[in-house]
């Protein structure tokens, strides 16, 4: 490699490295904040996991509170209307008849009471209960139920005896006997004295079978994932099914005194919070990856564009150089002949051959450039005809005869063992492909002046192989030499000029014939390029748009 060329080649290489470094820096610049963001996101999500577990528990607890509130509200509302006994009833001549009429009306509206009772706090205090079968008030009989009624009545009776006045008193629950809970409403007369008390004992069956299921259904009926289970004070199951897992929340209902528990069928609050955490984390990671991929893609495209523009610059300088060399040879030999400097007929023939080979080289180069532009614009057209492949190859080789002889190359041609069937090819295009391969074999021969061209067949394919013993191509470069403008930029190749188009055109031509091209090569030992063409014309492979890889 001479000094000038090493200086020329060093500059773009340095520039390319600097550009690549710039792109890597840009990538790192995007990567670092993204990683920091991901780290922060991880911390926030971990904290969120803890608080969302608590939030989930409280939201489950809120369902239970709503159920309990629904039950309380039901009894409070029903109690309000069922126990709205006017105070005049206590002053009536026949209070029992008044009470009876009132309770029969109340009972018709509200069947959650068992039974209604009334206590009058006058001179002759007494407690009567409503016998719904007989339809009359009867004195309270001894028994646990009456004990519970008395437990609710006595505190109010004591208060009535204190002589103090009362404002309107609301319906209230008395649970001093957990087996017989009562709803009571103190009755205040017009002079604000406590004259009596009306109430009822809560019907537990009604509560269990009507009020509780309705409240549960109203609150969690449309949330099939949530299960509410209810237990009484003795641990007997009231509603729902036996649970093996620990409930998420539990609550004692004030009206019934029962224990309400809730849990989710699909996940405990911990699992729920964990699943949310993992989902959010995965989402963040996926988004970060997509972002990174987009950045990498954008940078890669930028890098490709840089590389492409670099290659185009090289292309212009290489083509100019390639054009200049044959043109100056032609000019010099032409001058010699015009000035009659050569009289020896052998010399005249020799110079004429030089002019011919140089102009052939020029034609080949210009053909390549024109073809490349047609391929790029999609305007390259092929004219297929049935041809004898050996004939096409030998015709192409003839055009190289003088050039090879002048350069001291020996060309060996191996024909097929038996005659090949005709192949549908575009003879001009195929000859151009073979010329490009032989041209490369000459250019990259590195002094090994032997080239073999073989035509043969394997498994339904015709093969044309061009072998040289030149500089060879490394394995990683073998994949890229078919890309447009790509030139191997290491080793001896620096000394050889070229436009980087030859092989990409060969590949396009071969693919348009429904075939393929392969290369076998070893650094320092030479290369074999083989064109495989199908005998039976099949649909040609749509030639891949030439693409350069950076
Ligand atoms: P050009 O020869 O004009 O550079 P090509 O497309 O024909 O462009 O070849 C691309 C690159 O492949 C060449 O620059 C060279 O590095 C490598 N190459 C092609 N043919 C050979 C060969 N026979 N031996 C070694 N290297 C080769």
XYZ file of C-alpha atoms and ligand atoms in Angstrom:
577
model
C 0.000 0.000 0.000
C 1.524 3.325 -0.944
C 1.697 6.341 1.368
C -0.821 8.443 -0.566
C -3.444 5.758 -0.555
C -2.868 4.985 3.112
C -3.399 8.702 3.894
C -6.515 8.778 1.748
C -7.968 5.645 3.303
C -7.046 6.619 6.836
C -9.164 9.765 6.832
C -12.588 8.239 6.102
C -11.765 5.415 8.469
C -11.068 7.884 11.251
C -14.185 9.830 10.347
C -16.283 6.651 10.361
C -14.885 5.698 13.753
C -15.633 9.156 15.141
C -19.190 8.938 13.781
C -19.669 5.481 15.263
C -18.331 6.765 18.599
C -20.798 9.678 18.383
C -23.694 7.303 17.745
C -22.621 5.052 20.615
C -22.423 8.082 22.884
C -25.907 9.145 21.787
C -27.165 5.654 22.565
C -25.489 5.674 25.972
C -26.943 9.159 26.540
C -30.427 7.751 25.996
C -29.717 4.529 27.878
C -28.451 6.052 31.134
C -31.510 8.239 31.929
C -33.738 5.365 30.877
C -32.007 3.011 33.320
C -32.230 5.642 36.080
C -35.942 6.045 35.321
C -36.411 2.283 35.442
C -34.612 2.139 38.807
C -36.809 4.909 40.219
C -39.868 3.247 38.769
C -38.870 0.018 40.517
C -38.646 1.835 43.868
C -41.949 3.604 43.426
C -43.665 0.420 42.398
C -42.249 -1.424 45.434
C -43.648 1.269 47.710
C -46.896 1.243 45.796
C -47.093 -2.512 46.281
C -47.132 -2.048 50.058
C -49.707 0.713 50.039
C -51.872 -0.984 47.439
C -52.059 -4.109 49.655
C -53.384 -1.942 52.473
C -55.709 -0.116 50.072
C -57.058 -3.412 48.773
C -57.697 -4.620 52.334
C -59.493 -1.415 53.189
C -61.567 -1.548 50.033
C -62.629 -5.097 50.935
C -63.336 -3.853 54.462
C -65.448 -1.061 52.980
C -67.684 -3.678 51.317
C -68.309 -5.274 54.711
C -69.047 -1.895 56.317
C -71.538 -1.161 53.552
C -73.294 -4.489 54.112
C -73.466 -3.812 57.845
C -74.721 -0.258 57.244
C -77.386 -1.587 54.886
C -78.656 -3.936 57.599
C -78.667 -1.175 60.236
C -80.406 1.209 57.885
C -83.035 -1.386 57.059
C -83.970 -1.913 60.714
C -83.737 1.749 61.557
C -86.027 2.688 58.648
C -88.466 -0.165 59.274
C -88.350 0.513 63.021
C -89.129 4.187 62.388
C -92.355 3.393 60.586
C -93.340 0.219 62.447
C -92.875 1.768 65.891
C -94.390 5.173 65.221
C -97.011 4.727 67.981
C -98.533 8.070 68.975
C -98.293 8.989 72.659
C -102.088 9.482 72.846
C -102.403 5.725 72.705
C -101.198 5.574 76.300
C -103.941 7.956 77.425
C -106.731 6.093 75.620
C -109.487 4.404 77.502
C -108.736 1.085 75.963
C -105.022 1.226 75.217
C -104.879 -2.525 74.472
C -107.299 -2.143 71.549
C -105.298 0.831 70.223
C -102.047 -1.075 70.485
C -103.606 -4.053 68.756
C -104.830 -2.058 65.797
C -101.501 -0.364 65.510
C -99.451 -3.551 65.649
C -101.666 -5.464 63.226
C -101.057 -2.627 60.773
C -97.333 -2.583 61.518
C -97.043 -6.358 61.290
C -98.643 -6.380 57.870
C -95.954 -4.016 56.659
C -93.006 -5.503 58.480
C -92.500 -9.161 59.202
C -88.988 -8.913 60.660
C -90.382 -8.540 64.201
C -91.182 -11.383 66.623
C -93.052 -10.134 68.565
C -93.971 -6.462 68.997
C -94.201 -5.320 72.581
C -95.289 -2.246 74.464
C -94.392 -0.974 77.956
C -96.427 1.724 79.667
C -94.680 3.664 82.428
C -97.757 5.104 84.154
C -98.929 4.453 87.702
C -99.387 0.853 86.825
C -96.383 0.001 84.689
C -96.743 -3.094 82.605
C -95.336 -4.844 79.582
C -97.580 -6.544 77.043
C -96.617 -8.410 73.929
C -98.630 -8.705 70.769
C -100.046 -12.139 70.083
C -100.344 -12.091 66.309
C -102.361 -15.352 66.235
C -104.966 -14.146 68.700
C -104.640 -10.596 67.380
C -104.475 -9.023 70.850
C -102.037 -7.742 73.437
C -101.243 -10.248 76.157
C -99.152 -9.886 79.295
C -95.539 -10.924 78.794
C -94.994 -14.465 79.960
C -91.907 -15.531 81.816
C -89.129 -16.749 79.628
C -85.823 -15.708 78.027
C -87.568 -13.601 75.423
C -89.434 -11.634 78.077
C -86.150 -11.247 80.002
C -84.642 -9.661 76.909
C -87.664 -7.366 76.517
C -87.412 -6.340 80.159
C -83.697 -5.717 79.785
C -84.562 -3.226 77.053
C -87.490 -1.682 78.912
C -86.137 -1.290 82.473
C -83.427 1.321 81.776
C -86.020 3.523 80.076
C -88.522 2.967 82.865
C -85.922 4.084 85.370
C -85.248 7.158 83.301
C -88.977 7.941 83.115
C -89.123 7.920 86.887
C -86.406 10.519 87.207
C -89.046 13.097 86.257
C -86.883 14.683 83.582
C -88.222 15.739 80.217
C -87.150 14.275 76.910
C -86.768 15.486 73.380
C -87.888 13.172 70.598
C -85.851 9.909 70.953
C -84.951 7.899 67.893
C -85.353 4.160 67.365
C -82.457 2.288 68.912
C -81.067 -1.180 69.072
C -80.722 -2.992 72.345
C -78.348 -5.925 72.331
C -78.007 -6.518 76.063
C -79.234 -10.070 75.418
C -77.418 -11.244 72.303
C -80.001 -14.018 71.644
C -82.987 -11.647 71.547
C -81.988 -8.288 70.178
C -84.670 -5.638 70.326
C -85.425 -2.407 68.519
C -87.123 0.072 70.846
C -88.703 3.460 70.476
C -89.384 5.485 73.641
C -92.723 7.300 73.441
C -92.701 10.941 74.610
C -95.990 12.732 75.291
C -96.820 16.355 74.492
C -95.351 17.511 77.813
C -92.048 15.832 76.957
C -92.514 13.054 79.482
C -91.509 9.529 78.768
C -94.814 7.633 78.889
C -93.857 4.295 77.508
C -91.895 2.290 75.060
C -92.738 0.293 71.973
C -90.432 -2.207 70.402
C -89.990 -5.544 68.803
C -87.687 -8.499 69.095
C -85.638 -9.023 65.960
C -86.680 -12.131 64.064
C -83.310 -13.869 63.563
C -84.602 -16.093 60.752
C -85.912 -13.087 58.876
C -82.559 -11.361 59.363
C -80.687 -14.468 58.250
C -82.834 -15.358 55.234
C -84.031 -11.980 53.986
C -82.187 -8.926 55.279
C -78.617 -10.277 55.264
C -78.650 -11.999 51.817
C -80.311 -8.927 50.276
C -77.680 -6.597 51.728
C -74.840 -8.888 50.623
C -76.308 -9.207 47.154
C -76.759 -5.475 46.802
C -73.166 -4.708 47.731
C -71.107 -7.544 46.200
C -73.677 -9.290 43.984
C -72.037 -7.995 40.836
C -68.516 -8.812 41.989
C -68.308 -12.584 41.540
C -64.686 -12.595 42.649
C -65.636 -11.514 46.172
C -67.006 -13.958 48.719
C -68.765 -12.834 51.895
C -69.132 -15.367 54.675
C -71.112 -14.788 57.875
C -70.730 -16.586 61.232
C -72.722 -16.261 64.417
C -71.159 -15.805 67.843
C -70.863 -19.566 68.332
C -68.943 -19.991 65.097
C -71.942 -21.447 63.231
C -72.030 -20.677 59.523
C -74.901 -18.299 58.710
C -74.185 -17.399 55.087
C -71.650 -18.486 52.436
C -69.374 -21.501 52.439
C -66.707 -22.792 54.814
C -63.411 -21.017 54.074
C -59.998 -22.557 54.286
C -58.003 -19.431 53.481
C -57.614 -16.525 55.843
C -60.190 -13.794 55.134
C -58.900 -10.467 53.923
C -61.079 -8.514 56.354
C -63.712 -9.231 59.021
C -66.226 -7.106 60.890
C -68.854 -7.597 63.644
C -72.239 -6.408 62.472
C -73.862 -4.272 65.169
C -77.467 -5.304 64.484
C -77.004 -9.054 64.270
C -73.784 -9.360 66.261
C -72.583 -11.733 63.575
C -69.079 -11.831 62.152
C -68.847 -10.883 58.486
C -65.722 -11.894 56.570
C -64.703 -11.191 52.992
C -62.100 -12.572 50.660
C -61.344 -12.614 46.968
C -61.530 -15.926 45.109
C -58.651 -15.068 42.765
C -56.051 -13.516 45.068
C -55.290 -12.393 48.571
C -54.534 -8.667 48.950
C -50.811 -9.584 49.028
C -51.076 -11.574 45.815
C -53.199 -8.855 44.250
C -50.635 -6.168 45.140
C -47.797 -8.429 43.927
C -49.547 -9.128 40.620
C -50.127 -5.392 40.108
C -46.501 -4.694 40.935
C -45.268 -7.315 38.458
C -47.666 -6.152 35.766
C -46.598 -2.524 36.121
C -42.942 -3.439 36.275
C -43.203 -5.615 33.159
C -45.097 -2.856 31.383
C -42.413 -0.322 32.276
C -39.661 -2.714 31.195
C -41.409 -3.469 27.905
C -41.974 0.234 27.229
C -38.342 0.962 28.064
C -37.258 -1.821 25.716
C -39.501 -0.532 22.942
C -38.080 2.939 23.489
C -34.541 1.591 23.435
C -35.267 -0.423 20.313
C -36.689 2.699 18.659
C -33.616 4.716 19.650
C -31.313 1.920 18.485
C -33.258 1.710 15.229
C -33.051 5.472 14.690
C -29.337 5.497 15.467
C -28.766 2.502 13.228
C -30.593 4.219 10.400
C -28.494 7.324 10.974
C -25.362 5.191 11.023
C -26.424 3.505 7.772
C -27.061 6.841 6.156
C -23.623 8.025 7.238
C -22.095 4.841 5.963
C -23.978 5.111 2.696
C -22.911 8.674 2.126
C -19.349 7.627 2.969
C -19.561 4.818 0.444
C -21.041 7.104 -2.191
C -18.147 9.515 -1.741
C -15.707 6.637 -2.122
C -17.662 5.486 -5.149
C -17.293 8.829 -6.904
C -13.563 8.973 -6.265
C -13.061 5.304 -7.220
C -15.052 5.630 -10.430
C -13.170 8.769 -11.442
C -9.940 6.936 -10.876
C -11.134 3.875 -12.793
C -12.178 6.054 -15.702
C -9.008 8.052 -15.756
C -6.612 5.065 -16.036
C -7.934 3.475 -19.245
C -8.569 6.899 -20.757
C -4.959 8.014 -20.279
C -3.674 4.700 -21.694
C -5.916 5.127 -24.743
C -4.758 8.740 -25.175
C -1.056 7.836 -24.952
C -1.304 4.904 -27.383
C -3.462 6.979 -29.716
C -0.862 9.768 -29.689
C 1.936 7.312 -30.435
C 0.053 6.071 -33.448
C -0.987 9.541 -34.665
C 2.602 10.792 -34.471
C 3.813 7.680 -36.318
C 6.100 6.822 -33.404
C 5.477 3.147 -34.034
C 6.199 1.631 -37.387
C 6.740 -1.997 -36.404
C 3.473 -3.809 -37.357
C 3.808 -6.056 -34.281
C 3.964 -2.978 -32.039
C 1.049 -1.369 -33.869
C -1.002 -4.542 -33.209
C 0.114 -4.569 -29.594
C -0.911 -0.921 -29.055
C -4.171 -1.537 -30.858
C -4.873 -4.453 -28.498
C -4.142 -2.194 -25.519
C -6.568 0.395 -26.819
C -9.155 -2.339 -27.383
C -8.799 -3.870 -23.899
C -8.809 -0.503 -22.185
C -11.920 0.543 -24.050
C -13.526 -2.816 -23.137
C -12.737 -2.065 -19.501
C -14.289 1.359 -19.910
C -17.371 -0.171 -21.523
C -17.664 -2.730 -18.708
C -17.378 -0.026 -16.071
C -19.940 2.192 -17.764
C -22.252 -0.813 -18.303
C -22.010 -1.573 -14.587
C -22.827 2.002 -13.619
C -25.770 2.181 -16.042
C -27.051 -1.217 -14.897
C -26.737 -0.198 -11.300
C -28.797 2.909 -11.921
C -31.438 0.807 -13.780
C -31.518 -1.705 -10.914
C -31.883 1.081 -8.362
C -34.761 2.646 -10.273
C -36.351 -0.753 -10.923
C -35.998 -0.298 -14.672
C -33.632 -3.151 -15.475
C -35.230 -5.412 -18.100
C -34.039 -8.931 -19.037
C -34.636 -10.698 -22.364
C -34.585 -14.437 -21.834
C -33.873 -16.943 -24.592
C -32.895 -20.608 -24.677
C -29.092 -20.667 -24.857
C -26.204 -23.073 -24.704
C -24.565 -22.065 -21.425
C -21.083 -23.156 -22.536
C -21.381 -20.905 -25.567
C -22.406 -17.895 -23.462
C -19.486 -18.462 -21.074
C -16.857 -18.965 -23.780
C -18.064 -15.859 -25.628
C -17.667 -13.866 -22.413
C -14.196 -15.296 -21.853
C -13.138 -14.279 -25.369
C -13.544 -10.629 -24.474
C -10.945 -11.155 -21.739
C -8.436 -13.057 -23.861
C -6.173 -10.135 -24.774
C -6.316 -8.516 -21.351
C -5.426 -11.771 -19.623
C -2.625 -12.435 -22.050
C -1.240 -8.912 -21.617
C -1.194 -9.352 -17.844
C 0.346 -12.821 -18.053
C -2.712 -14.671 -16.716
C -3.530 -18.237 -17.631
C -7.183 -19.090 -17.883
C -8.359 -22.692 -17.627
C -11.795 -23.592 -18.835
C -13.508 -26.841 -17.701
C -16.575 -27.732 -19.724
C -19.357 -30.039 -18.502
C -18.815 -33.824 -18.677
C -21.875 -34.227 -20.867
C -23.774 -31.722 -22.898
C -26.066 -29.438 -20.852
C -29.671 -28.901 -21.829
C -30.373 -25.362 -23.048
C -31.006 -22.806 -20.336
C -33.320 -19.778 -20.558
C -31.025 -16.821 -19.900
C -30.427 -13.256 -20.936
C -27.060 -13.915 -22.655
C -25.870 -10.311 -22.474
C -26.667 -9.970 -18.765
C -25.156 -13.369 -17.922
C -21.985 -12.505 -19.882
C -21.782 -9.270 -17.923
C -22.038 -11.209 -14.638
C -19.246 -13.597 -15.702
C -17.073 -10.662 -16.844
C -17.515 -9.007 -13.436
C -16.427 -12.212 -11.684
C -13.368 -12.647 -13.933
C -12.536 -8.957 -13.597
C -12.487 -9.411 -9.807
C -10.415 -12.599 -10.105
C -7.848 -10.521 -12.021
C -8.021 -7.466 -9.759
C -7.652 -9.389 -6.505
C -5.194 -12.009 -7.803
C -2.282 -10.590 -5.816
C 0.202 -12.035 -8.335
C -1.318 -15.538 -8.567
C -1.941 -15.526 -12.301
C -4.182 -18.517 -12.699
C -7.935 -18.433 -13.097
C -10.275 -21.412 -13.568
C -13.693 -21.174 -15.088
C -15.847 -24.300 -14.904
C -19.303 -25.062 -16.255
C -21.120 -28.135 -14.878
C -24.339 -29.345 -13.347
C -25.674 -30.502 -9.960
C -29.194 -31.542 -8.932
C -31.197 -29.779 -11.588
C -28.911 -26.733 -11.626
C -26.278 -25.532 -14.020
C -23.203 -24.113 -12.318
C -20.638 -21.604 -13.489
C -17.662 -21.365 -11.116
C -14.871 -18.779 -11.290
C -11.846 -19.606 -9.152
C -8.803 -17.491 -8.403
C -5.849 -17.949 -6.075
C -5.670 -14.353 -4.935
C -6.081 -12.527 -1.649
C -9.290 -14.318 -0.573
C -12.069 -12.870 1.556
C -12.514 -13.277 5.295
C -15.615 -15.122 6.498
C -17.345 -12.072 7.989
C -16.760 -10.054 4.806
C -18.162 -12.826 2.611
C -21.689 -11.932 3.717
C -21.281 -8.271 2.825
C -19.398 -8.176 -0.463
C -22.697 -8.461 -2.392
C -23.963 -5.208 -0.885
C -23.800 -2.208 -3.159
C -20.734 -0.004 -2.700
C -19.279 -2.421 -0.192
C -15.537 -2.847 -0.528
C -13.358 -4.787 1.862
C -11.400 -2.067 3.611
C -8.643 -4.152 5.127
C -5.638 -5.900 3.659
C -4.471 -5.743 0.084
C -7.742 -4.540 -1.299
C -6.740 -0.960 -0.551
C -4.380 -1.027 -3.496
C -7.053 -2.081 -5.950
C -9.506 0.410 -7.287
C -13.116 -0.472 -7.833
C -16.591 1.011 -7.580
C -18.030 -1.644 -5.249
C -20.850 -2.410 -7.697
C -19.665 -5.518 -9.587
C -20.892 -8.224 -7.199
C -24.165 -6.513 -6.330
C -24.948 -6.423 -10.077
C -23.916 -10.095 -10.458
C -26.255 -11.013 -7.621
C -29.123 -9.066 -9.152
C -28.630 -10.703 -12.554
C -28.421 -14.207 -11.064
C -31.515 -13.721 -8.908
C -33.426 -12.408 -11.927
C -32.648 -15.799 -13.541
C -34.169 -17.626 -10.550
C -30.686 -18.678 -9.416
C -28.261 -17.790 -6.681
C -24.626 -16.982 -6.192
C -22.338 -18.421 -3.528
C -18.765 -17.815 -2.498
C -16.145 -20.068 -0.956
C -12.996 -18.273 0.041
C -10.032 -18.396 2.340
C -7.839 -15.423 3.196
C -4.579 -15.562 1.286
C -5.548 -18.660 -0.725
C -8.183 -17.477 -3.168
C -11.893 -17.559 -3.849
C -14.464 -19.441 -5.881
C -17.649 -17.664 -6.894
C -20.331 -20.074 -8.149
C -23.430 -19.082 -10.085
C -26.276 -21.642 -9.769
C -28.938 -21.488 -12.481
C -32.049 -23.680 -12.672
C -32.549 -25.679 -15.904
C -36.284 -25.551 -15.778
C -37.128 -21.909 -15.854
C -38.939 -21.225 -12.611
C -40.398 -17.962 -11.480
C -37.338 -15.811 -11.047
C -36.587 -14.846 -7.505
C -37.584 -11.227 -7.111
C -34.069 -9.760 -6.884
C -33.605 -8.349 -3.462
C -33.222 -4.598 -3.496
C -29.531 -3.991 -3.030
C -28.902 -2.981 0.516
C -25.749 -1.889 2.229
C -25.006 -2.956 5.769
C -23.075 -0.807 8.082
P -15.165 -3.723 -6.646
O -14.375 -4.864 -7.144
O -15.411 -2.713 -7.695
O -14.633 -3.155 -5.390
P -17.251 -5.667 -6.264
O -18.669 -5.512 -5.929
O -16.946 -6.400 -7.518
O -16.619 -4.225 -6.259
O -16.534 -6.409 -5.100
C -16.779 -6.010 -3.770
C -15.604 -6.335 -2.884
O -15.485 -7.757 -2.761
C -14.290 -5.922 -3.470
O -13.971 -4.576 -3.146
C -13.326 -6.884 -2.849
O -12.966 -6.424 -1.578
C -14.142 -8.157 -2.675
N -13.888 -9.139 -3.751
C -14.659 -9.356 -4.850
N -14.168 -10.361 -5.598
C -13.046 -10.799 -4.961
C -12.066 -11.822 -5.238
N -12.144 -12.586 -6.309
N -11.072 -11.965 -4.336
C -10.993 -11.181 -3.237
N -11.875 -10.203 -2.918
C -12.874 -10.013 -3.784
